[in-house]
Coordinates of C-alpha atoms and ligand atoms in Angstrom, one line a residue:
X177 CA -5.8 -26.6 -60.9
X178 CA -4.6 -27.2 -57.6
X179 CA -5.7 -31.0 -56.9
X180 CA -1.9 -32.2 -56.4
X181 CA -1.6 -30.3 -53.0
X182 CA -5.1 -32.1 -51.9
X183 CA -3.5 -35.9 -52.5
X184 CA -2.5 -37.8 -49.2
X185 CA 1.7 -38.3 -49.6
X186 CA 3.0 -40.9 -46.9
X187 CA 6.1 -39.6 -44.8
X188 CA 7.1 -42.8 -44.4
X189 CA 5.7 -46.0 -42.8
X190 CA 4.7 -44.3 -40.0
X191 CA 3.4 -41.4 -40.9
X192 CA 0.7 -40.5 -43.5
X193 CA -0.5 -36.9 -44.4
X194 CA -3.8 -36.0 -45.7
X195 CA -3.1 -33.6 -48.1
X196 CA 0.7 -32.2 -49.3
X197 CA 0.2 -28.5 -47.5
X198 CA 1.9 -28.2 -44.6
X199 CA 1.6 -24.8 -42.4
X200 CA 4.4 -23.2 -42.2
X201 CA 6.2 -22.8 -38.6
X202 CA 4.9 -19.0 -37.7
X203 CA 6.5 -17.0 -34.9
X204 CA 3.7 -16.0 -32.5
X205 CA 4.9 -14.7 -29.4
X206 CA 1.6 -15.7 -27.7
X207 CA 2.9 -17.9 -25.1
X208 CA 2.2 -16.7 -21.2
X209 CA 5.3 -15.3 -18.9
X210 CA 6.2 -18.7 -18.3
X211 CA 6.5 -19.7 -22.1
X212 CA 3.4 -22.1 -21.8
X213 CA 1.3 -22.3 -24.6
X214 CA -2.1 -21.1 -23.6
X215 CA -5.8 -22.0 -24.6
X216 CA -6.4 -19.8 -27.2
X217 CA -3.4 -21.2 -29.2
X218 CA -4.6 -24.8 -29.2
X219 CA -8.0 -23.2 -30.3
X220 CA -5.9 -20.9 -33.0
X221 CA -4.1 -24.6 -33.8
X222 CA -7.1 -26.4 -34.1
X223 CA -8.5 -24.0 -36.6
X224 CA -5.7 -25.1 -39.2
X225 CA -6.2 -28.9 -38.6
X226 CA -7.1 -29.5 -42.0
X227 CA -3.4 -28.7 -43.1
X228 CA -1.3 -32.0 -43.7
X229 CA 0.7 -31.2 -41.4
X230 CA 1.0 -28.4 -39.0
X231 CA 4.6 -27.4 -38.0
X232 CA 4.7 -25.1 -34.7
X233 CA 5.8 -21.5 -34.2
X234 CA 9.8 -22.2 -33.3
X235 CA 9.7 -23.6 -29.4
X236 CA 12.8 -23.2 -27.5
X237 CA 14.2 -26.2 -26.1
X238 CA 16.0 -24.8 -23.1
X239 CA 16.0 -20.9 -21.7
X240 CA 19.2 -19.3 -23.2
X241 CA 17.7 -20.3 -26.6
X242 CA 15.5 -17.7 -25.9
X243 CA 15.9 -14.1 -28.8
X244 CA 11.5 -12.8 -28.7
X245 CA 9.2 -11.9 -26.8
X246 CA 6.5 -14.9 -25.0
X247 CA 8.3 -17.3 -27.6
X248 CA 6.7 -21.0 -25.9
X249 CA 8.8 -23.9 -24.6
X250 CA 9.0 -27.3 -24.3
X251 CA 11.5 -27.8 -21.0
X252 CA 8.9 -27.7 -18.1
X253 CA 6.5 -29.9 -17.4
X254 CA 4.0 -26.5 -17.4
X255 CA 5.1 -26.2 -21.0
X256 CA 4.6 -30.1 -22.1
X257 CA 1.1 -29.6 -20.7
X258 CA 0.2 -26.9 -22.5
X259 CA 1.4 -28.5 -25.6
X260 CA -0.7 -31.5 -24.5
X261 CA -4.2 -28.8 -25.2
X262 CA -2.8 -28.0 -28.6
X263 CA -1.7 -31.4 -29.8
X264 CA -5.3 -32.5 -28.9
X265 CA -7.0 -29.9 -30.6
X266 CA -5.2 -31.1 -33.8
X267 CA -5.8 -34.7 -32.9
X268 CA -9.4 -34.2 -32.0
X269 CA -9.7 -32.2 -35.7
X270 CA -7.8 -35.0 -37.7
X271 CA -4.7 -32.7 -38.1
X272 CA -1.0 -34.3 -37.2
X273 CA 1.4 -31.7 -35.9
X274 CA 5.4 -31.8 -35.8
X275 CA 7.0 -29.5 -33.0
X276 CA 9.9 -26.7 -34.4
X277 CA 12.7 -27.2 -32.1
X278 CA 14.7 -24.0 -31.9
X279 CA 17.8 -22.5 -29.8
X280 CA 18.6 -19.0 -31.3
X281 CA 22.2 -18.8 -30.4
X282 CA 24.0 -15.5 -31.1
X283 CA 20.2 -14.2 -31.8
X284 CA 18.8 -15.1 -28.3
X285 CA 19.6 -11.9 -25.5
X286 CA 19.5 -12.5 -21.7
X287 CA 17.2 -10.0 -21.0
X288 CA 14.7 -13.0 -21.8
X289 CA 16.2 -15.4 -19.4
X290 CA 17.3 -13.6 -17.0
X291 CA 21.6 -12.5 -17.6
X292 CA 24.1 -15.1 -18.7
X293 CA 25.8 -15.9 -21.7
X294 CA 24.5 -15.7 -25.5
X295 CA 25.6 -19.2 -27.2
X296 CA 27.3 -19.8 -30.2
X297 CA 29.6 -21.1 -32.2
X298 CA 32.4 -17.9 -32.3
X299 CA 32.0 -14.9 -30.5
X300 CA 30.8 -13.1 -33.6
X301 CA 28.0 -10.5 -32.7
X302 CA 24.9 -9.8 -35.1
X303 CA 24.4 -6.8 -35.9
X304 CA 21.3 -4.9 -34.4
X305 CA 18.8 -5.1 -31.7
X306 CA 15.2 -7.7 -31.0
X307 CA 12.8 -6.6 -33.2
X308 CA 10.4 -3.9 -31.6
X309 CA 12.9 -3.9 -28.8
X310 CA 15.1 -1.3 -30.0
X311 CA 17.0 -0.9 -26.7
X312 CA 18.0 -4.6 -26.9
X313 CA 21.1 -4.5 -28.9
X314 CA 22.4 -8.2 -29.8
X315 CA 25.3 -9.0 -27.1
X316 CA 28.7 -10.5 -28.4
X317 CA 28.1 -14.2 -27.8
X318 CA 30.3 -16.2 -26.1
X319 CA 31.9 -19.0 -28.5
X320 CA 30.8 -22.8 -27.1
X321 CA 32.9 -25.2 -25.5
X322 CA 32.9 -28.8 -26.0
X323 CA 31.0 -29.7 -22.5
X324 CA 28.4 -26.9 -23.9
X325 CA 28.1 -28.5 -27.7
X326 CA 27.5 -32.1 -25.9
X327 CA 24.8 -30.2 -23.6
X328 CA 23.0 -28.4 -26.0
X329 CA 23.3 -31.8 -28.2
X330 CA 21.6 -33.6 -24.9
X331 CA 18.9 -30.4 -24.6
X332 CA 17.8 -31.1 -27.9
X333 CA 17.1 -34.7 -27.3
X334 CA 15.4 -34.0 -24.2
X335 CA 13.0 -31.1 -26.1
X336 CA 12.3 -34.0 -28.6
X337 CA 11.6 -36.6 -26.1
X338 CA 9.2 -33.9 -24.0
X339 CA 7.5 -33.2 -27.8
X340 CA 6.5 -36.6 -28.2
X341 CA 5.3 -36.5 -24.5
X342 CA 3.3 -33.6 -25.3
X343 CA 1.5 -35.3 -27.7
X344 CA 3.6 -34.1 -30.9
X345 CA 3.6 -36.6 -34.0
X346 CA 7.5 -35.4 -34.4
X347 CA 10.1 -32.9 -35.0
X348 CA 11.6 -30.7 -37.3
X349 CA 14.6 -29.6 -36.0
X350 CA 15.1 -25.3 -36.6
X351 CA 18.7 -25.2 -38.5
X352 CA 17.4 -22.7 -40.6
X353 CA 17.2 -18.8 -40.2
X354 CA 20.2 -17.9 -38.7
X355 CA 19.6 -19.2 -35.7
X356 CA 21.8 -21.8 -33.7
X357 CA 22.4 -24.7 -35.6
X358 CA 22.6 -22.2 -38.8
X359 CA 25.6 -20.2 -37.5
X360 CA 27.7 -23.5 -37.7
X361 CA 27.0 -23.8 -40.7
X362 CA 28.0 -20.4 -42.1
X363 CA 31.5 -19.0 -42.5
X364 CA 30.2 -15.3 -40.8
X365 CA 29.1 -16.5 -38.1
X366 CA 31.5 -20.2 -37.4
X367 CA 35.1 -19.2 -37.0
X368 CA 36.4 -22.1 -35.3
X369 CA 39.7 -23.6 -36.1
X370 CA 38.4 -26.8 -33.8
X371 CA 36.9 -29.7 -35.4
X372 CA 33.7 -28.1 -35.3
X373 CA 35.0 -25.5 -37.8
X374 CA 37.2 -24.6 -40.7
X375 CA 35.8 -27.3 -43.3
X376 CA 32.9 -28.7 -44.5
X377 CA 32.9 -32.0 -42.4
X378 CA 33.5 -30.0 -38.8
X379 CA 31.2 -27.3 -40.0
X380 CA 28.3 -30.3 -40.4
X381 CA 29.6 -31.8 -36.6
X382 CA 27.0 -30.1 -34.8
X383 CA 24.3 -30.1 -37.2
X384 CA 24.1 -34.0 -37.5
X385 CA 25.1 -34.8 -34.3
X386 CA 21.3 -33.0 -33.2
X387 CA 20.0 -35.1 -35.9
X388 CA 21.5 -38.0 -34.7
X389 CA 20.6 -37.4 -31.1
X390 CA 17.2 -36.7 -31.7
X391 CA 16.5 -39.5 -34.1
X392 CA 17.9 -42.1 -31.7
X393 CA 15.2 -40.7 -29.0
X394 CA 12.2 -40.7 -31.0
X395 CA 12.7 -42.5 -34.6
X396 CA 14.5 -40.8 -37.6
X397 CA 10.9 -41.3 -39.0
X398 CA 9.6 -39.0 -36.8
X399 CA 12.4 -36.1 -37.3
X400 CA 12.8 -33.6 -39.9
X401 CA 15.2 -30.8 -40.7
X402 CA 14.8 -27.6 -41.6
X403 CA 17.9 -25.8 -43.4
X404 CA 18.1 -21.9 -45.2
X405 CA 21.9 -23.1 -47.6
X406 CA 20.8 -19.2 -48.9
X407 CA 21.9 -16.8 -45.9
X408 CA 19.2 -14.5 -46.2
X409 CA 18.4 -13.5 -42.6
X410 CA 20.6 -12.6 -39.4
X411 CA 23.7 -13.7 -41.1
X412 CA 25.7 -12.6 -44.3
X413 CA 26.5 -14.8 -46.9
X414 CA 29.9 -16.8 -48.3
X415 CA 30.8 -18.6 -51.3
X416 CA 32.5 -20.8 -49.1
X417 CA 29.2 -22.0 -47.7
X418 CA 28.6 -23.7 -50.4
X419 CA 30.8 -26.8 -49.6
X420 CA 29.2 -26.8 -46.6
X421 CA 25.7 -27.5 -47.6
X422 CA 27.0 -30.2 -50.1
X423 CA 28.6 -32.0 -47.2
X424 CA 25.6 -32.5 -45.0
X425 CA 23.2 -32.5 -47.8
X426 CA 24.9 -35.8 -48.7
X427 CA 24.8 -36.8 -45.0
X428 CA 21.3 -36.1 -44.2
X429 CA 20.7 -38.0 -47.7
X430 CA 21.6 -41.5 -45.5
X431 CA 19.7 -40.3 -42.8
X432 CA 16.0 -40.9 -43.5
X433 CA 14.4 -38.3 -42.5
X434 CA 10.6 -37.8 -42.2
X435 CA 11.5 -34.5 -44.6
X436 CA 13.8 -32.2 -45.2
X437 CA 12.4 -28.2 -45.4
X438 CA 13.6 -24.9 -47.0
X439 CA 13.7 -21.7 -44.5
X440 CA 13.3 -18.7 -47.4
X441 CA 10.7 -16.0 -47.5
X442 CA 10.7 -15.8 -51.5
X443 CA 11.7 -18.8 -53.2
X444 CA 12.3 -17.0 -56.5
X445 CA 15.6 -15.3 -54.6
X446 CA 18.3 -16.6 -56.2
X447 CA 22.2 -17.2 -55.1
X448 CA 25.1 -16.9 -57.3
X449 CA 27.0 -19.4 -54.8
X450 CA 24.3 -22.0 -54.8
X451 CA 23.6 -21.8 -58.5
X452 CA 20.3 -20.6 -58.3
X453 CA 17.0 -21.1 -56.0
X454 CA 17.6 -22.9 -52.5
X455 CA 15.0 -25.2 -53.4
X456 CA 16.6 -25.8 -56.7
X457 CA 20.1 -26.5 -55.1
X458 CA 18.7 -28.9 -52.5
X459 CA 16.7 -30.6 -54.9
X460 CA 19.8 -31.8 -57.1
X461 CA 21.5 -32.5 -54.2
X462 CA 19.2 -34.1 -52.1
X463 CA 16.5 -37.1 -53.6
X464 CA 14.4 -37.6 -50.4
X465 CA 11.2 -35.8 -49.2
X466 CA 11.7 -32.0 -49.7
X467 CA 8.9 -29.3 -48.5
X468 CA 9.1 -26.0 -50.3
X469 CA 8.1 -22.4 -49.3
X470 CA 8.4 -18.9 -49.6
X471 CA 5.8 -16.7 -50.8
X472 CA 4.1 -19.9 -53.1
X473 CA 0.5 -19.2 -54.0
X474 CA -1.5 -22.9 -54.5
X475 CA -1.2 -22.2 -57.4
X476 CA 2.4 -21.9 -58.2
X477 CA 2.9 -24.9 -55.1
X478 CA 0.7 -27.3 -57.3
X479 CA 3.2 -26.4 -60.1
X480 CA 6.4 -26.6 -58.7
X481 CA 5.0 -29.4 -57.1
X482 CA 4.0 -31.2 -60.7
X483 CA 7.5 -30.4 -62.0
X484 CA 9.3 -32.5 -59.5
X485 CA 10.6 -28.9 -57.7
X486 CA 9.5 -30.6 -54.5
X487 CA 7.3 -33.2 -52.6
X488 CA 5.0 -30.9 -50.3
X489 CA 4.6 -27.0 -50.2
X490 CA 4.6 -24.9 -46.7
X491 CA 2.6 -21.8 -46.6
X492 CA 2.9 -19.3 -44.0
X493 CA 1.8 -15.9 -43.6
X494 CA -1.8 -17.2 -45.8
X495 CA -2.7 -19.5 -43.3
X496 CA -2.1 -16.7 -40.8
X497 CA -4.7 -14.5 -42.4
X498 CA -6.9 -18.1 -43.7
X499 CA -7.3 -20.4 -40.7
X500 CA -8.9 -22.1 -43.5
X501 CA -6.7 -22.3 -45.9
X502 CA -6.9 -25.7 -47.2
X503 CA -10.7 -26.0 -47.2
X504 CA -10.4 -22.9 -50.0
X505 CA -8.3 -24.2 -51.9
X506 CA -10.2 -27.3 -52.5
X507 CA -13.7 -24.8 -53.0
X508 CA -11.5 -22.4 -55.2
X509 CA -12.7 -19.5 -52.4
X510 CA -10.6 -16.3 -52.7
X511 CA -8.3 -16.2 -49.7
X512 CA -8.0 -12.8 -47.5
X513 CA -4.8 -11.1 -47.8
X514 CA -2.4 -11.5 -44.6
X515 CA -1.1 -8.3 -43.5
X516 CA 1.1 -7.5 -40.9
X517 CA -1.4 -6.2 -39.0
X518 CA -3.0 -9.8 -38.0
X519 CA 0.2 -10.6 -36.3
X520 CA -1.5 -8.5 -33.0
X521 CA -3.9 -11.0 -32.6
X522 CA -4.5 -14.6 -32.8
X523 CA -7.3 -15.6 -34.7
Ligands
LIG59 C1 8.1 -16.9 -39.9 N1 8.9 -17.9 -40.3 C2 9.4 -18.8 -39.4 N2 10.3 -19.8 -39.8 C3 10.7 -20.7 -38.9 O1 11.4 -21.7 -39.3 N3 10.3 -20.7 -37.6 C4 9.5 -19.7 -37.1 O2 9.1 -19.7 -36.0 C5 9.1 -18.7 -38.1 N4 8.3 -17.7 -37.7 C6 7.8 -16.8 -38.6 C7 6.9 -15.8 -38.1 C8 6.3 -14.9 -39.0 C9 5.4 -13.9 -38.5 C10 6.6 -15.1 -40.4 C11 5.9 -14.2 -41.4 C12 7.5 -16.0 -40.8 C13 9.1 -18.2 -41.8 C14 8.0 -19.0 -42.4 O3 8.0 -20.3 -41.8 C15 8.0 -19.1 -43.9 O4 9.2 -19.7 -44.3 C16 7.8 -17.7 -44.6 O5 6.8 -17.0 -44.0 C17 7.6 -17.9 -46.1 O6 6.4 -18.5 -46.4 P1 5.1 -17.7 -46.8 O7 4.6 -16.9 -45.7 O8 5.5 -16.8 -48.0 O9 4.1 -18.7 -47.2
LIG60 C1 7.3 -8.4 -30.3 C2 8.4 -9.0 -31.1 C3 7.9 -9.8 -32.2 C4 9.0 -10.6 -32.8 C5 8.5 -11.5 -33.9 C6 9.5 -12.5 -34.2 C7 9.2 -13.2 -35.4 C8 10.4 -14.0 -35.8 C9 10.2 -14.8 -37.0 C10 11.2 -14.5 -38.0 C11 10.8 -13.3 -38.8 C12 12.0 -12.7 -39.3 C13 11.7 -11.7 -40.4 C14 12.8 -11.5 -41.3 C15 12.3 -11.1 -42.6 C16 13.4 -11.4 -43.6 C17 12.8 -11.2 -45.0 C18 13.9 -11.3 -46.1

């Protein structure tokens, strides 16, 4: 029985979602030259209306943020326009749609953006090349000053502020992955002995003060958080990190948040320094709106979800390979497998 997931579950006063399955932010690298979402993504959008909530592919909020291939934007007024086409084709479908805002820090490589400096928080390399771009091997970052925290801070704003412009019915903020806003918040990759490193509290510093930028542009009911306290991907993990995640857990929990999400591709990997599952460990630790993910059939999502695991499930790669997704669920349709393959194409 899967009838949970198909309940409406109100954000907030604002905000109401028709169902509890969210899709899962998906990577497409579909966007033009210019980064400008094109036609066939609001059609590939529109498809998947019937989620709850759609979250976008990761959209970079400024060039230097900038680690794949065609990854879309939302700094141009090109870009906002094509978001425009997409957030209507949700709209028009009775869909609501929150825009992933993502920089990718040490991740990102200038041969996207044309030379300059990588960002982030030390200048702490990781290891490797872009995926399927094996002759671009990751640069040694350069390690942000103050004037470049307080502009990425702005950026963020600004990329939140265009969203809403775009049509967008909010945020969630990428600090999951390993990208940006993650390396701060990870011994490997933050080795600052300035108060935005070295403890728990200066670790946090540039995480909430995005969160706190962007929910005084466009309402903390319309921003949302996405965090991976499990290093999993792009980044090594440190019991030490630990302290770190119960620090801004316990912040976000004053913030109010539309939601707070998981970034994991198999929520049954566990971590000796969190105790357990991610979701597990943010779930004692935080009491708000949580969305799980990571490899969840509806099946197991209705579950976790009737055990209190958390509020609303994301699925990814099965609503690559199901545009309809929800609709068979609620017939109890077999779904097609997703396979890598699909990635070539949108559909
Ligand atoms: C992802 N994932 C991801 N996560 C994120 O926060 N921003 C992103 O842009 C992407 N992009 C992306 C692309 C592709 C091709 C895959 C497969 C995954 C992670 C994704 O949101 C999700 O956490 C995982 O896919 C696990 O969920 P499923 O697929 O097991 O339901
Ligand atoms: C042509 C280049 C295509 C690049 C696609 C980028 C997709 C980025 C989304 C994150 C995927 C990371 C995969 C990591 C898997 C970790 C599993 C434990």
């Amino acid at each position: 029985m899967t009838t949970n997931l198909l309940q409406p579950y109100d954000l907030n006063n604002t905000i109401s979602l028709n169902n509890r399955i969210l899709m899962a932010p998906l990577t497409r690298c579909m966007a033009d030259n210019e980064l400008v979402p094109t036609q066939a993504m609001a059609e590939y959008y529109g498809r998947r209306a019937e989620a709850g909530l759609i979250i976008s592919e990761a959209v970079i909020i400024r060039p230097d943020g900038q680690g794949y291939p065609n990854t879309p934007g939302l700094f141009t007024a090109a870009q906002v326009d094509g978001w425009r086409k997409v957030t209507d084709a949700v709209h028009h479908n009775g869909g609501k749609i929150f825009a992933q805002l993502w920089h990718t820090g040490r991740v990102a490589h200038p041969h996207f953006f044309g030379g300059g400096d990588v960002m982030a928080p030390s200048a702490v390399a990781v290891e490797g090349s872009v995926p399927r771009m094996r002759e671009l091997t990751y640069q040694v970052p350069k390690a942000v000053t103050h004037d470049d925290i307080t502009q990425l801070v702005k950026d963020y704003a600004q990329a939140a502020s265009n969203a809403i412009d775009a049509g967008f019915d909010g945020v969630e903020i990428h600090g999951a992955n390993g990208y940006l806003i993650d390396q701060f918040l990870h011994h490997d990759s933050n080795r600052r002995s300035d108060e935005y490193g070295g403890n728990a509290e200066n670790m946090s510093r540039f995480a909430l003060a995005v969160v706190d930028a962007v929910a005084e542009r466009i309402g903390n009911e319309r921003t949302a958080l996405r965090v991976s306290p499990g290093a999993y991907v792009n980044m090594a993990g440190d019991s030490r990190d630990r302290d770190v995640f119960d620090y801004l857990l316990a912040e976000l929990e004053r913030r109010d948040l539309a939601f707070l999400h998981i970034g994991i591709f198999d929520d049954s990997m566990e971590f000796d320094y969190l105790g357990g599952r991610a979701s597990s460990y943010v779930r004692t630790n935080y009491s708000k709106t949580l969305v799980g993910v990571g490899s969840y059939t509806a099946e197991a999502a209705s579950t976790a979800i009737a055990d209190d695991k958390f509020d609303l499930i994301a699925i990814g790669r099965p609503f690559i390979a199901n545009p309809d997704y929800v609709a068979r669920v609620r017939e109890g349709t077999e779904l097609v497998n997703y396979s890598d393959e699909m990635l070539t194409s949108l559909v």
